JSON list of C-alpha atoms and ligand atoms in Angstrom, two decimals:
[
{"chain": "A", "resi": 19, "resn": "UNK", "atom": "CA", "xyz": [-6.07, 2.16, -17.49]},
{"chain": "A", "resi": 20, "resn": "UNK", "atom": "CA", "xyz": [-8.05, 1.35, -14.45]},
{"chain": "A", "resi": 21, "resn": "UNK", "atom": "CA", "xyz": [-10.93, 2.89, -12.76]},
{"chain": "A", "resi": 22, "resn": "UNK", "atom": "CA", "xyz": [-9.54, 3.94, -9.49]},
{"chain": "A", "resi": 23, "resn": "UNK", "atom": "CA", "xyz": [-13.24, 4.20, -8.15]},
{"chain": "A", "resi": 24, "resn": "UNK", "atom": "CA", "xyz": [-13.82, 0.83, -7.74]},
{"chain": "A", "resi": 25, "resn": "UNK", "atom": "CA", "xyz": [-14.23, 0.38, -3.31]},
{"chain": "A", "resi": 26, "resn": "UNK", "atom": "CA", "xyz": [-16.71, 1.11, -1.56]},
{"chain": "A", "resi": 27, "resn": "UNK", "atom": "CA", "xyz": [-18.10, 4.84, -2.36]},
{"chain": "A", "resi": 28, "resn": "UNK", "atom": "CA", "xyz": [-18.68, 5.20, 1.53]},
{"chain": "A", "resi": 29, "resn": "UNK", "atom": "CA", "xyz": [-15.21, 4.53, 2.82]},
{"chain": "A", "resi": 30, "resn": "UNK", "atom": "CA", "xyz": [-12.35, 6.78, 1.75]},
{"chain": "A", "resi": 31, "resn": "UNK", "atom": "CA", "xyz": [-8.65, 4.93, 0.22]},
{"chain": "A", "resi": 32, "resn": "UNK", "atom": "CA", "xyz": [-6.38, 6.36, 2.72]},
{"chain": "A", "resi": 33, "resn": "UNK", "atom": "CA", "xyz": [-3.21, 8.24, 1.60]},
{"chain": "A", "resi": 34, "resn": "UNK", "atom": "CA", "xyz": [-0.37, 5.30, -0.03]},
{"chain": "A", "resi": 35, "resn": "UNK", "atom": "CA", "xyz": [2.27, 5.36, -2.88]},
{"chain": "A", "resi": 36, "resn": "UNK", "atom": "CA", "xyz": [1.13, 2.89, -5.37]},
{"chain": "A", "resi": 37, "resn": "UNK", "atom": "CA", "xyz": [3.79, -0.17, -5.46]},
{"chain": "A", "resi": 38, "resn": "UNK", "atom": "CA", "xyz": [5.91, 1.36, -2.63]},
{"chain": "A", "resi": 39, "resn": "UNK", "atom": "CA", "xyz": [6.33, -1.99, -0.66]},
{"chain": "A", "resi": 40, "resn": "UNK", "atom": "CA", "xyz": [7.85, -4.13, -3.67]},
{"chain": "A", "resi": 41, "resn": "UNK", "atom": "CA", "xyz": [10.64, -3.69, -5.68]},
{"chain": "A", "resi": 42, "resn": "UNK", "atom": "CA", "xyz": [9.60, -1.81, -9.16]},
{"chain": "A", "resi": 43, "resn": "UNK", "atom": "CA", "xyz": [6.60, 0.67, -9.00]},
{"chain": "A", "resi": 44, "resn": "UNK", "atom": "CA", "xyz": [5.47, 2.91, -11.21]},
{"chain": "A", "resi": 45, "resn": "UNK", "atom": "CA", "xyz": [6.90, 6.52, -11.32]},
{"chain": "A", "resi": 46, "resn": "UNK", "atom": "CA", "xyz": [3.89, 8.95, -12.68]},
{"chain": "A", "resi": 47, "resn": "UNK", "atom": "CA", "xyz": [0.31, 8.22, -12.01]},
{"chain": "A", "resi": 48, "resn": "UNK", "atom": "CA", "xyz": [-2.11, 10.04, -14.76]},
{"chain": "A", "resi": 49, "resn": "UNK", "atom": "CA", "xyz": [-5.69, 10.17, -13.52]},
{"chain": "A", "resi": 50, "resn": "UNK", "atom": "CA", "xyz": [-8.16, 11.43, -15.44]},
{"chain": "A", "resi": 51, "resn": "UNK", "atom": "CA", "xyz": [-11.86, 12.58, -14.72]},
{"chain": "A", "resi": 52, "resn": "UNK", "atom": "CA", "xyz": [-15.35, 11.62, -16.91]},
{"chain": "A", "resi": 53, "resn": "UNK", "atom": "CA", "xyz": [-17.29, 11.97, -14.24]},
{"chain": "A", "resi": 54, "resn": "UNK", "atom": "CA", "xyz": [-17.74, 13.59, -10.97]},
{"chain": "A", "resi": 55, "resn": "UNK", "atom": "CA", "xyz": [-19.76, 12.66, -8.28]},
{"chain": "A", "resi": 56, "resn": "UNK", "atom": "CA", "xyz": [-22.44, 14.60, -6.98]},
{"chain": "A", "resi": 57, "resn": "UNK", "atom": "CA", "xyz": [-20.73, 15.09, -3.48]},
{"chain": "A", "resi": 58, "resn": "UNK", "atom": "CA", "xyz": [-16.85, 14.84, -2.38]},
{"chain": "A", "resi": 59, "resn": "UNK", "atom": "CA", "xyz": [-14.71, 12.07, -3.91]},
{"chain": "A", "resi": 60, "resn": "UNK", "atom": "CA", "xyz": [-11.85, 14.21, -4.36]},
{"chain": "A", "resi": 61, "resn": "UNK", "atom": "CA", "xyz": [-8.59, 12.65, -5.29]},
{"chain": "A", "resi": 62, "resn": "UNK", "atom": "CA", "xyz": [-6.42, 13.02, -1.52]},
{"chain": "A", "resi": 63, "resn": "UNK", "atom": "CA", "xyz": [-2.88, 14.01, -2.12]},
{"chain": "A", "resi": 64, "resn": "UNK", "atom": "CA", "xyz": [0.15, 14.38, 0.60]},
{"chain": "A", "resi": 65, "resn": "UNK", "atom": "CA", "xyz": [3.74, 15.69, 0.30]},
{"chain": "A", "resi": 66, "resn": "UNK", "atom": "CA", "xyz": [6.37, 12.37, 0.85]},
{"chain": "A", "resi": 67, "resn": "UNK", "atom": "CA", "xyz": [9.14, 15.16, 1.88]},
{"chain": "A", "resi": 68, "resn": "UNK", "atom": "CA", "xyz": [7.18, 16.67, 4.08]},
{"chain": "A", "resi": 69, "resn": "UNK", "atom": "CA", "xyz": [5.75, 13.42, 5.38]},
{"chain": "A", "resi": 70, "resn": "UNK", "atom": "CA", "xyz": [9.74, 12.73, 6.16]},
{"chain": "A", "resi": 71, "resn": "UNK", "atom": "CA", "xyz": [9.79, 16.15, 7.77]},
{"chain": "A", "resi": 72, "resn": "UNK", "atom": "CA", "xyz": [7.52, 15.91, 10.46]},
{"chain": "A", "resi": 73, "resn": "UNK", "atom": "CA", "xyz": [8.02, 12.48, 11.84]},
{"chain": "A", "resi": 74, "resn": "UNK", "atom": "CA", "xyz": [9.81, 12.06, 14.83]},
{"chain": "A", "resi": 75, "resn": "UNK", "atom": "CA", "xyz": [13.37, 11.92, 14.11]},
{"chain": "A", "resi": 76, "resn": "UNK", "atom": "CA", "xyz": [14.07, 8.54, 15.86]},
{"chain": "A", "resi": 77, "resn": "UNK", "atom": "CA", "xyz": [11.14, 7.22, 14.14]},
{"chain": "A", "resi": 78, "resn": "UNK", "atom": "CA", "xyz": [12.86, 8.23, 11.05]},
{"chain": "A", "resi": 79, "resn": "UNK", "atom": "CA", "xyz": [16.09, 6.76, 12.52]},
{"chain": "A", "resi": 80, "resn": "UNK", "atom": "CA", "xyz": [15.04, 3.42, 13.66]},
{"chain": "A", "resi": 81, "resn": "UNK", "atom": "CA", "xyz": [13.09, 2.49, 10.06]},
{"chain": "A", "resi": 82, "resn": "UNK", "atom": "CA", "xyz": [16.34, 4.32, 7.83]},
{"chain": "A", "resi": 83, "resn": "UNK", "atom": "CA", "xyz": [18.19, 1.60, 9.87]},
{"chain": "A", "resi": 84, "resn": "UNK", "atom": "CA", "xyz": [16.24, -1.33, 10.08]},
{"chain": "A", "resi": 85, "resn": "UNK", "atom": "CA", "xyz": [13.72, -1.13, 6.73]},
{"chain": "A", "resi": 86, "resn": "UNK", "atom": "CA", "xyz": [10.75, -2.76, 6.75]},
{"chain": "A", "resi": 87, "resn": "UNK", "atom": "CA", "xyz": [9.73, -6.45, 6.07]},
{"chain": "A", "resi": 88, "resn": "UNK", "atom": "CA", "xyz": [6.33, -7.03, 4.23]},
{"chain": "A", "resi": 89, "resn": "UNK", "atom": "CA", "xyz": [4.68, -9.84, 4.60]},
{"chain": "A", "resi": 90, "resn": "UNK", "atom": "CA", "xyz": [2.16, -11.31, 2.08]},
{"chain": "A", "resi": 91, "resn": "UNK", "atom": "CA", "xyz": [-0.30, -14.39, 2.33]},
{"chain": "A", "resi": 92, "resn": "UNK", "atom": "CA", "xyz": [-2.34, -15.33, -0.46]},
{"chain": "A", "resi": 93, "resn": "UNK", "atom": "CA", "xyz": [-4.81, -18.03, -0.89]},
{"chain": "A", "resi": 94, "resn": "UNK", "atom": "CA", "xyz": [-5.10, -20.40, -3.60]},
{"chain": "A", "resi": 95, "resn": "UNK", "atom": "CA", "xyz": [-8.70, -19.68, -4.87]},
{"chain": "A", "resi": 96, "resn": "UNK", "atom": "CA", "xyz": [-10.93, -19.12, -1.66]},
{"chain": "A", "resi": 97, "resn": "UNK", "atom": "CA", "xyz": [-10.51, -16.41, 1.21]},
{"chain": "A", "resi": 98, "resn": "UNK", "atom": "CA", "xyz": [-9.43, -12.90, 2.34]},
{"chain": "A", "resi": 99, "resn": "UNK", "atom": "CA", "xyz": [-7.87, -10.35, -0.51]},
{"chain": "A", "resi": 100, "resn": "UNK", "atom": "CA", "xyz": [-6.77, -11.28, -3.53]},
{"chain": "A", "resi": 101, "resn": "UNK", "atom": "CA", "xyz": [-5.58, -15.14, -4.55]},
{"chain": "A", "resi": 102, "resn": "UNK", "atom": "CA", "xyz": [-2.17, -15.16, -5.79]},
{"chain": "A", "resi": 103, "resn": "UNK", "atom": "CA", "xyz": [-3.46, -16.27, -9.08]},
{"chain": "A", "resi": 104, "resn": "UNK", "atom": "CA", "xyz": [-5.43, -12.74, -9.57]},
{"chain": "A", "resi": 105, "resn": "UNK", "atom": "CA", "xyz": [-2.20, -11.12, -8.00]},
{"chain": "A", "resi": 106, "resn": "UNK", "atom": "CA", "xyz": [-0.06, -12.47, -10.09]},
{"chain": "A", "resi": 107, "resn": "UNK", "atom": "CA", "xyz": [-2.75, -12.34, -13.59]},
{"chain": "A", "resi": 108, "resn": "UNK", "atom": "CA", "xyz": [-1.61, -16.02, -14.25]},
{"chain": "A", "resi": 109, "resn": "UNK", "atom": "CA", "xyz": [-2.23, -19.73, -12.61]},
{"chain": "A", "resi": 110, "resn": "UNK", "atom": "CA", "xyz": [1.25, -20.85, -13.33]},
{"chain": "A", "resi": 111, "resn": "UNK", "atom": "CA", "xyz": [3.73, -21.14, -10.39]},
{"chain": "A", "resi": 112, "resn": "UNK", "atom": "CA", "xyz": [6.81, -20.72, -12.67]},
{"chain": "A", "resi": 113, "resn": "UNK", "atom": "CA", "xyz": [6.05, -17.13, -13.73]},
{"chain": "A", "resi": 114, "resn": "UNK", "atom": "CA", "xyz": [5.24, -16.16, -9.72]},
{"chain": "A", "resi": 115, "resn": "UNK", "atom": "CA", "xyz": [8.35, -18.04, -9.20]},
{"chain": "A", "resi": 116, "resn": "UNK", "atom": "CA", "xyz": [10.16, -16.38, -11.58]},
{"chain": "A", "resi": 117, "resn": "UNK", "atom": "CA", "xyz": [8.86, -12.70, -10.82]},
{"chain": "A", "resi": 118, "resn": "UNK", "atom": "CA", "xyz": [9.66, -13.32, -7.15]},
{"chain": "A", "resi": 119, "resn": "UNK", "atom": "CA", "xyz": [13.20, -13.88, -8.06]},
{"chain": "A", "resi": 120, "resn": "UNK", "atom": "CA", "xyz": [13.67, -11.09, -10.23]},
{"chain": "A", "resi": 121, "resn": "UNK", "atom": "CA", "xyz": [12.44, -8.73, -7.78]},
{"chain": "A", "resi": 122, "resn": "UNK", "atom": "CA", "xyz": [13.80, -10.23, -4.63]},
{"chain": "A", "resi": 123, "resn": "UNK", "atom": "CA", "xyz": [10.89, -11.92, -3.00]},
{"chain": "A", "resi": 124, "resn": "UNK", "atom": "CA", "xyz": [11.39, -14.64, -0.34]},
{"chain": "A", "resi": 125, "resn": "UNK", "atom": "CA", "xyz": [8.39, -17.38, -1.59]},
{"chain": "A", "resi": 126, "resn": "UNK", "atom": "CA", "xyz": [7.32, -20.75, -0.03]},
{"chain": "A", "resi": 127, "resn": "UNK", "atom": "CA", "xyz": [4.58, -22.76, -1.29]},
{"chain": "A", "resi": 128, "resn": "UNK", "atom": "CA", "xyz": [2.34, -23.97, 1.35]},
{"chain": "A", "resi": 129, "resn": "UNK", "atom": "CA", "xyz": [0.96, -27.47, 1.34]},
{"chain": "A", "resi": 130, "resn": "UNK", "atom": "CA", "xyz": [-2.50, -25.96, 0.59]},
{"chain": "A", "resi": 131, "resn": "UNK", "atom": "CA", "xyz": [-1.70, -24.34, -2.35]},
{"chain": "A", "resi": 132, "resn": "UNK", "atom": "CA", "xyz": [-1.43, -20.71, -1.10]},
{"chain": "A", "resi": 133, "resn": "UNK", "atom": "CA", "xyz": [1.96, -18.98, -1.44]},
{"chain": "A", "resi": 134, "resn": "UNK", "atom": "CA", "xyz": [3.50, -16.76, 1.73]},
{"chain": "A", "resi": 135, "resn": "UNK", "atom": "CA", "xyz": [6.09, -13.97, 0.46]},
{"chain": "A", "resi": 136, "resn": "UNK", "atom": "CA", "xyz": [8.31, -12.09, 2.09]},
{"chain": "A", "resi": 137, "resn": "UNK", "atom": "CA", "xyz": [9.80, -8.99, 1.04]},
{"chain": "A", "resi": 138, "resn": "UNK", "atom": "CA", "xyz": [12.02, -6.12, 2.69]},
{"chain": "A", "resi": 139, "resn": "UNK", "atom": "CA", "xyz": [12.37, -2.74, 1.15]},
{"chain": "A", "resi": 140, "resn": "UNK", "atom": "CA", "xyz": [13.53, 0.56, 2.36]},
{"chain": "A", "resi": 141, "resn": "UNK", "atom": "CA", "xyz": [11.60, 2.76, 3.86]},
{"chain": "A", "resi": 142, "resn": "UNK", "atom": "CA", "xyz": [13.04, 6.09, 2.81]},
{"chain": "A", "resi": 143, "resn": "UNK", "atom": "CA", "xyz": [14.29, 6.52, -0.52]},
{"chain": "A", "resi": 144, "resn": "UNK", "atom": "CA", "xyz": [15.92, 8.94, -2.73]},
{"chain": "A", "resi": 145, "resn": "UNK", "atom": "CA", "xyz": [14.26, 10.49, -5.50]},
{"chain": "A", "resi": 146, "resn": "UNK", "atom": "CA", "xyz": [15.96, 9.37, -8.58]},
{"chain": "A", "resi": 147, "resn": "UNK", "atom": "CA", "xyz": [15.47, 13.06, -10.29]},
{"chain": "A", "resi": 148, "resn": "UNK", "atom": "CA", "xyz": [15.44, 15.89, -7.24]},
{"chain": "A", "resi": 149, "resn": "UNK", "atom": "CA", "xyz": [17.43, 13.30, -4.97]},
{"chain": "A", "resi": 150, "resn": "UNK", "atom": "CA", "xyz": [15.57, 14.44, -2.08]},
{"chain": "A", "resi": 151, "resn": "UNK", "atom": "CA", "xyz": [15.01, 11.73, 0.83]},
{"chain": "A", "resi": 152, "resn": "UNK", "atom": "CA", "xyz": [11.26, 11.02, 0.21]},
{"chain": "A", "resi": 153, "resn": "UNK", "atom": "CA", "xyz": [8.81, 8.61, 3.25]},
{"chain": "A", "resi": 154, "resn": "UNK", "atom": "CA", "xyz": [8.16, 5.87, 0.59]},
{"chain": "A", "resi": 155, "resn": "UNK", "atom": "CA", "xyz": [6.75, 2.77, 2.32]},
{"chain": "A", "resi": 156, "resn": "UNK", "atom": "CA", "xyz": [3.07, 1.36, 3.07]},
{"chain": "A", "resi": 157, "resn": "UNK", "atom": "CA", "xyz": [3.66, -0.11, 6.12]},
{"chain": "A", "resi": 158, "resn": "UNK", "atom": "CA", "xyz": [0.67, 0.84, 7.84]},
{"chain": "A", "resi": 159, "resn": "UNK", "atom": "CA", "xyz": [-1.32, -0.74, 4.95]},
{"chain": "A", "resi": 160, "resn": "UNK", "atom": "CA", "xyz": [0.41, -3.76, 6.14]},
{"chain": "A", "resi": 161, "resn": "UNK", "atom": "CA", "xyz": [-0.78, -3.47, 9.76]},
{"chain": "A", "resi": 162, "resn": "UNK", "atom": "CA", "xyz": [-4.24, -5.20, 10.23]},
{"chain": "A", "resi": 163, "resn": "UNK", "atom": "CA", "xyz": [-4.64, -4.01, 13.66]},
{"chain": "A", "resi": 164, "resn": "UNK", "atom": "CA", "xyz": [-5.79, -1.37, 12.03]},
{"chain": "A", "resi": 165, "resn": "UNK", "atom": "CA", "xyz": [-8.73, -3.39, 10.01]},
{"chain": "A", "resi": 166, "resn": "UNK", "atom": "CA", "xyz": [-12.09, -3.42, 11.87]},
{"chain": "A", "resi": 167, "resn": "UNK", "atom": "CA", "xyz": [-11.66, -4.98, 14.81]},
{"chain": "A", "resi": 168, "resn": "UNK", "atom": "CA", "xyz": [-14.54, -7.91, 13.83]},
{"chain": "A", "resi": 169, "resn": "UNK", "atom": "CA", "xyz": [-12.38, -8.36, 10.55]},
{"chain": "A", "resi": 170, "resn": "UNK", "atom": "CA", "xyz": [-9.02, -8.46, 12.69]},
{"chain": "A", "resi": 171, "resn": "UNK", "atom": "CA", "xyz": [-10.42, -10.81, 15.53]},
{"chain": "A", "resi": 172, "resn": "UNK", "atom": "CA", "xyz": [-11.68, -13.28, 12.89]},
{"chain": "A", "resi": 173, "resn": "UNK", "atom": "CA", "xyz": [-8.58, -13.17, 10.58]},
{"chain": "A", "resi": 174, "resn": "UNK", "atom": "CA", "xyz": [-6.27, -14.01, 13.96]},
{"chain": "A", "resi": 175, "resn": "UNK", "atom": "CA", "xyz": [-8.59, -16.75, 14.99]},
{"chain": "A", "resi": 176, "resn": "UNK", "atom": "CA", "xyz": [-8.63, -18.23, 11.25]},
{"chain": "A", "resi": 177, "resn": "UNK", "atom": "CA", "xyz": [-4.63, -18.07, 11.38]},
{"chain": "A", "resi": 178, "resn": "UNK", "atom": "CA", "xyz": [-3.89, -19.70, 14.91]},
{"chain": "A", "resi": 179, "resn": "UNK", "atom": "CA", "xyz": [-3.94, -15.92, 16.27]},
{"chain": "A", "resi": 180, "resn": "UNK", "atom": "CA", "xyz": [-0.16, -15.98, 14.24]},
{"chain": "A", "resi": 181, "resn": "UNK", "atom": "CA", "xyz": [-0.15, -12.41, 12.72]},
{"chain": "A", "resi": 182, "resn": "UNK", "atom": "CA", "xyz": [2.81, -13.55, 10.55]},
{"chain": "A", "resi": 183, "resn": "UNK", "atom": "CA", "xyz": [-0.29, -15.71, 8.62]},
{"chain": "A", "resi": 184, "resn": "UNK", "atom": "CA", "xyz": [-2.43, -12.98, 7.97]},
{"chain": "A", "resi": 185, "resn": "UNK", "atom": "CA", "xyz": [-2.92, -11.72, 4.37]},
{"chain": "A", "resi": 186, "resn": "UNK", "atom": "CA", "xyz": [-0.75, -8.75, 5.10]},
{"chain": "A", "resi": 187, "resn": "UNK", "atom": "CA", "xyz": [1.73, -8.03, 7.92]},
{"chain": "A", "resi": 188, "resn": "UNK", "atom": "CA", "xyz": [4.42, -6.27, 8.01]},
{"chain": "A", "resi": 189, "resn": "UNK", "atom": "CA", "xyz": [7.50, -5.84, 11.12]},
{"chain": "A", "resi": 190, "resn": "UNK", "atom": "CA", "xyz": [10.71, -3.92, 10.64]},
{"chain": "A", "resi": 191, "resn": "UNK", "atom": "CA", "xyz": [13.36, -5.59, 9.00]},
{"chain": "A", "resi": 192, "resn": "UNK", "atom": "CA", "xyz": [14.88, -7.55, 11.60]},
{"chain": "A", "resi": 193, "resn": "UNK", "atom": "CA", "xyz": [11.61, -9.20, 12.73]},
{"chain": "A", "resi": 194, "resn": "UNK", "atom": "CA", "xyz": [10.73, -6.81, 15.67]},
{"chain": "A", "resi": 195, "resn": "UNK", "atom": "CA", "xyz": [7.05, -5.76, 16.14]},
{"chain": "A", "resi": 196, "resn": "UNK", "atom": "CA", "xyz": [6.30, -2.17, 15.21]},
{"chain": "A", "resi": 197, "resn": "UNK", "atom": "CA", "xyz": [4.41, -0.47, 18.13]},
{"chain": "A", "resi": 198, "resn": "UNK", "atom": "CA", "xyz": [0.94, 0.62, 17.09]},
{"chain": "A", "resi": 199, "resn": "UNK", "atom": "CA", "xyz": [2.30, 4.28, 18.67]},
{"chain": "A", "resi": 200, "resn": "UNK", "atom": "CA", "xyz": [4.45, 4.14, 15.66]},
{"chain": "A", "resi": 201, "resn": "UNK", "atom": "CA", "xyz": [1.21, 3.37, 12.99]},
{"chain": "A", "resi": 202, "resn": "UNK", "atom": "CA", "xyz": [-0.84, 5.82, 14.90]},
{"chain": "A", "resi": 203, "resn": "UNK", "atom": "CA", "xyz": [1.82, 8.51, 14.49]},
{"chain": "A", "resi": 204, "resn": "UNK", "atom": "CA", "xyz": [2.36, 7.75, 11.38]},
{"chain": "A", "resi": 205, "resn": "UNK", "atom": "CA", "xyz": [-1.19, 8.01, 10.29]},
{"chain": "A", "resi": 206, "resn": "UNK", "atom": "CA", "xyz": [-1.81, 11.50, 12.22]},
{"chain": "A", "resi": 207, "resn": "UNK", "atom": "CA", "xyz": [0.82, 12.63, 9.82]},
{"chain": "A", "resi": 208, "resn": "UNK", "atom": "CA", "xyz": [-0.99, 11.44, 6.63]},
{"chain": "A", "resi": 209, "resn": "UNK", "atom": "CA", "xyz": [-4.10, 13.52, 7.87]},
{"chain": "A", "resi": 210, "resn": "UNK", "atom": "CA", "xyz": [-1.56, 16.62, 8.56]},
{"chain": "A", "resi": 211, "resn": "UNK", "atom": "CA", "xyz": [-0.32, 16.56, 5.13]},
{"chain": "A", "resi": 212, "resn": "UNK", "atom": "CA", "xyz": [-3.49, 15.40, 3.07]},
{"chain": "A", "resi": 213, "resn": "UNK", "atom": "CA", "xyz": [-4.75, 18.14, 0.25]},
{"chain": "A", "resi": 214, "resn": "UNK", "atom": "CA", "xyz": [-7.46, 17.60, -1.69]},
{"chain": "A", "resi": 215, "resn": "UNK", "atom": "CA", "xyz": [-7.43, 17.95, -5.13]},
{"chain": "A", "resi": 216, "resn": "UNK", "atom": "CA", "xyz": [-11.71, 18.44, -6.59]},
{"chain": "A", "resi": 217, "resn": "UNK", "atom": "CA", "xyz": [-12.63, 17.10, -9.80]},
{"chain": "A", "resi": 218, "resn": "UNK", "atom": "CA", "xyz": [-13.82, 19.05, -12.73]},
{"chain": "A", "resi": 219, "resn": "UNK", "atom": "CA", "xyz": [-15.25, 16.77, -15.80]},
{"chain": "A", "resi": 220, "resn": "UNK", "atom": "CA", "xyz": [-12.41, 15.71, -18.67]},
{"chain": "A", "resi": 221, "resn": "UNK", "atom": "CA", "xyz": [-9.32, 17.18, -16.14]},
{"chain": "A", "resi": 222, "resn": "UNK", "atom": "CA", "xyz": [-6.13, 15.63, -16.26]},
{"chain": "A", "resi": 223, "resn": "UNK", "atom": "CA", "xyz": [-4.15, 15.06, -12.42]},
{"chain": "A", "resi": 224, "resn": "UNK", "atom": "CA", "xyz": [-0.59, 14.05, -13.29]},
{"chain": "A", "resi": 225, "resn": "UNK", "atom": "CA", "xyz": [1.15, 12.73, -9.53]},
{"chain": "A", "resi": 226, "resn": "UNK", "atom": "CA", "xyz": [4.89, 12.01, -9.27]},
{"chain": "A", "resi": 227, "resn": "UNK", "atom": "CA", "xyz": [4.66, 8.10, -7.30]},
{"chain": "A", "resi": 228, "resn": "UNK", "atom": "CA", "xyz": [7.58, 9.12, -5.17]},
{"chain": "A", "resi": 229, "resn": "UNK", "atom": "CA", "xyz": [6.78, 12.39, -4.51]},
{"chain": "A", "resi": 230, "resn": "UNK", "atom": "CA", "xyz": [3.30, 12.47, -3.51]},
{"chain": "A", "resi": 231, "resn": "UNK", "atom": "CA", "xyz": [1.02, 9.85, -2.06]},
{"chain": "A", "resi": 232, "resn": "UNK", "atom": "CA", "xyz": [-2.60, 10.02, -3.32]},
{"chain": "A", "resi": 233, "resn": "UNK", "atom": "CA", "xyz": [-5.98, 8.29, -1.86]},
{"chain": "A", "resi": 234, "resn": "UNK", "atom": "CA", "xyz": [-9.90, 9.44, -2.22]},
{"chain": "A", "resi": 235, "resn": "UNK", "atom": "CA", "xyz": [-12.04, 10.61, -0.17]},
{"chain": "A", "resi": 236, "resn": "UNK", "atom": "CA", "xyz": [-15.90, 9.04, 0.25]},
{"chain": "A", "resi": 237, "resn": "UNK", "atom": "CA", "xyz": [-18.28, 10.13, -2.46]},
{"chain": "A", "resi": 238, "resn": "UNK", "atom": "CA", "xyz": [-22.09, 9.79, -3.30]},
{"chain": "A", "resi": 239, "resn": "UNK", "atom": "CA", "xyz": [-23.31, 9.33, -6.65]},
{"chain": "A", "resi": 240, "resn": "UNK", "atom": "CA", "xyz": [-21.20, 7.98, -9.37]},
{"chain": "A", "resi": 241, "resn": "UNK", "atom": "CA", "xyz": [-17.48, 8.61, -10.29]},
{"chain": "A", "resi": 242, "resn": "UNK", "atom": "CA", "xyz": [-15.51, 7.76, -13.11]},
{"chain": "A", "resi": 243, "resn": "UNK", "atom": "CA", "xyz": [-11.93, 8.42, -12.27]},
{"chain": "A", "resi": 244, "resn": "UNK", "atom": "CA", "xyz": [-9.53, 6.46, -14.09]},
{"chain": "A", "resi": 245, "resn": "UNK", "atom": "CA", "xyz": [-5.81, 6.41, -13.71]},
{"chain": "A", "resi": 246, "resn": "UNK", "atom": "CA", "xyz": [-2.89, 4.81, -15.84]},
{"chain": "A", "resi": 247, "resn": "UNK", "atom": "CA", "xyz": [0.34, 4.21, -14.25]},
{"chain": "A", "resi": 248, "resn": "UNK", "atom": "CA", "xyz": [3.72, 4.52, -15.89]},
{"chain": "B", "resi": 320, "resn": "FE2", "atom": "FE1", "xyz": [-3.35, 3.89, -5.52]}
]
């Protein structure tokens, strides 16, 4: 069990399915309240049907067809996100190696010790129980054109302005760029769809992964939230 309050109170966790850009994520989410701020901090939630339901259809067409490629860069100890040793919970390059396989990552080992991995995953998927087709990516998590724009300019500079070297990047499965129309529309829709679900003290939230995306809005005061994933 986590504490899923953990960022920064100010900024909200936008709208995301947890694990939806690698190959085994968890299917129920169980979050559970102990304490609730003294403003907002609701838990977001947003409909992954409906999500699939109001995109443009050749939006929907162009990433049934072509997937999406994720793109990960982690360091070895020192820099942006996580290293892959925290990713991973271990320093030893035979179980990354070995977890990559199983899941079908593409891995290289870079001279400096950081690891780059490639992964590509459908973008709509069916759900296993109701076999509706449900929006079940993160690719605009993976788009850091979207990051502040003093965090984006300095990553690009650090990285030989190659966005394929940034921490996260993602493109559509045969390499082509995805237009930043395509992110923005994409996010408009999250907003469109977003409910928000207040906290009452010892409440239980139970969230289908592939159903519903979740996220939290900005809070003041403290929050205990914590959520186990199964
Ligand atoms: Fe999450």
């Amino acid at each position: 069990m986590v504490n899923a309050s953990e960022y920064d109170p100010d900024e909200g966790i936008n709208l995301h399915t947890e694990f939806s850009y690698s190959g085994k994520w968890p299917s129920k989410l169980i979050f559970s309240c102990l304490k609730t701020p003294s403003t907002d901090g609701e838990t977001s939630l947003g409909d992954c049907r409906k999500m699939l339901k109001l995109l443009d259809p050749d939006v929907v067409k162009e990433f049934e067809s072509k997937k999406i490629k994720y793109i990960r860069n982690l360091h070895n100890g020192s820099g942006f996100g996580p290293s892959w040793q925290n990713a991973f919970a271990t320093d030893k390059r035979e179980i990354v190696e070995e977890y990559c396989r199983l899941t079908e990552i593409d891995f290289e080992w870079r001279t400096n010790g950081n690891i780059k991995l490639i992964q590509t995953r459908p973008a709509i998927r069916k759900h296993p129980v109701t076999t509706d087709k449900i929006w079940f990516n993160q690719v605009e998590q993976f788009y850091p054109a979207l990051f502040k724009k003093e965090i984006y300019e300095t990553l690009l500079q650090m990285n030989d302005y190659d966005e394929t070297e940034l921490p996260m990047y993602s493109t559509f499965g045969d390499g082509s760029k995805i237009s930043m129309e395509i992110i923005k529309h994409i996010q408009q829709l999250l907003e469109q769809v977003t409910v928000k679900r207040i906290w009452q003290r010892n409440s239980l939230l139970l969230v289908d992964n592939m159903l519903n995306l979740h996220g939290r809005m900005p809070y003041k005061g403290e929050r205990e939230v914590y959520v186990s994933m199964i």
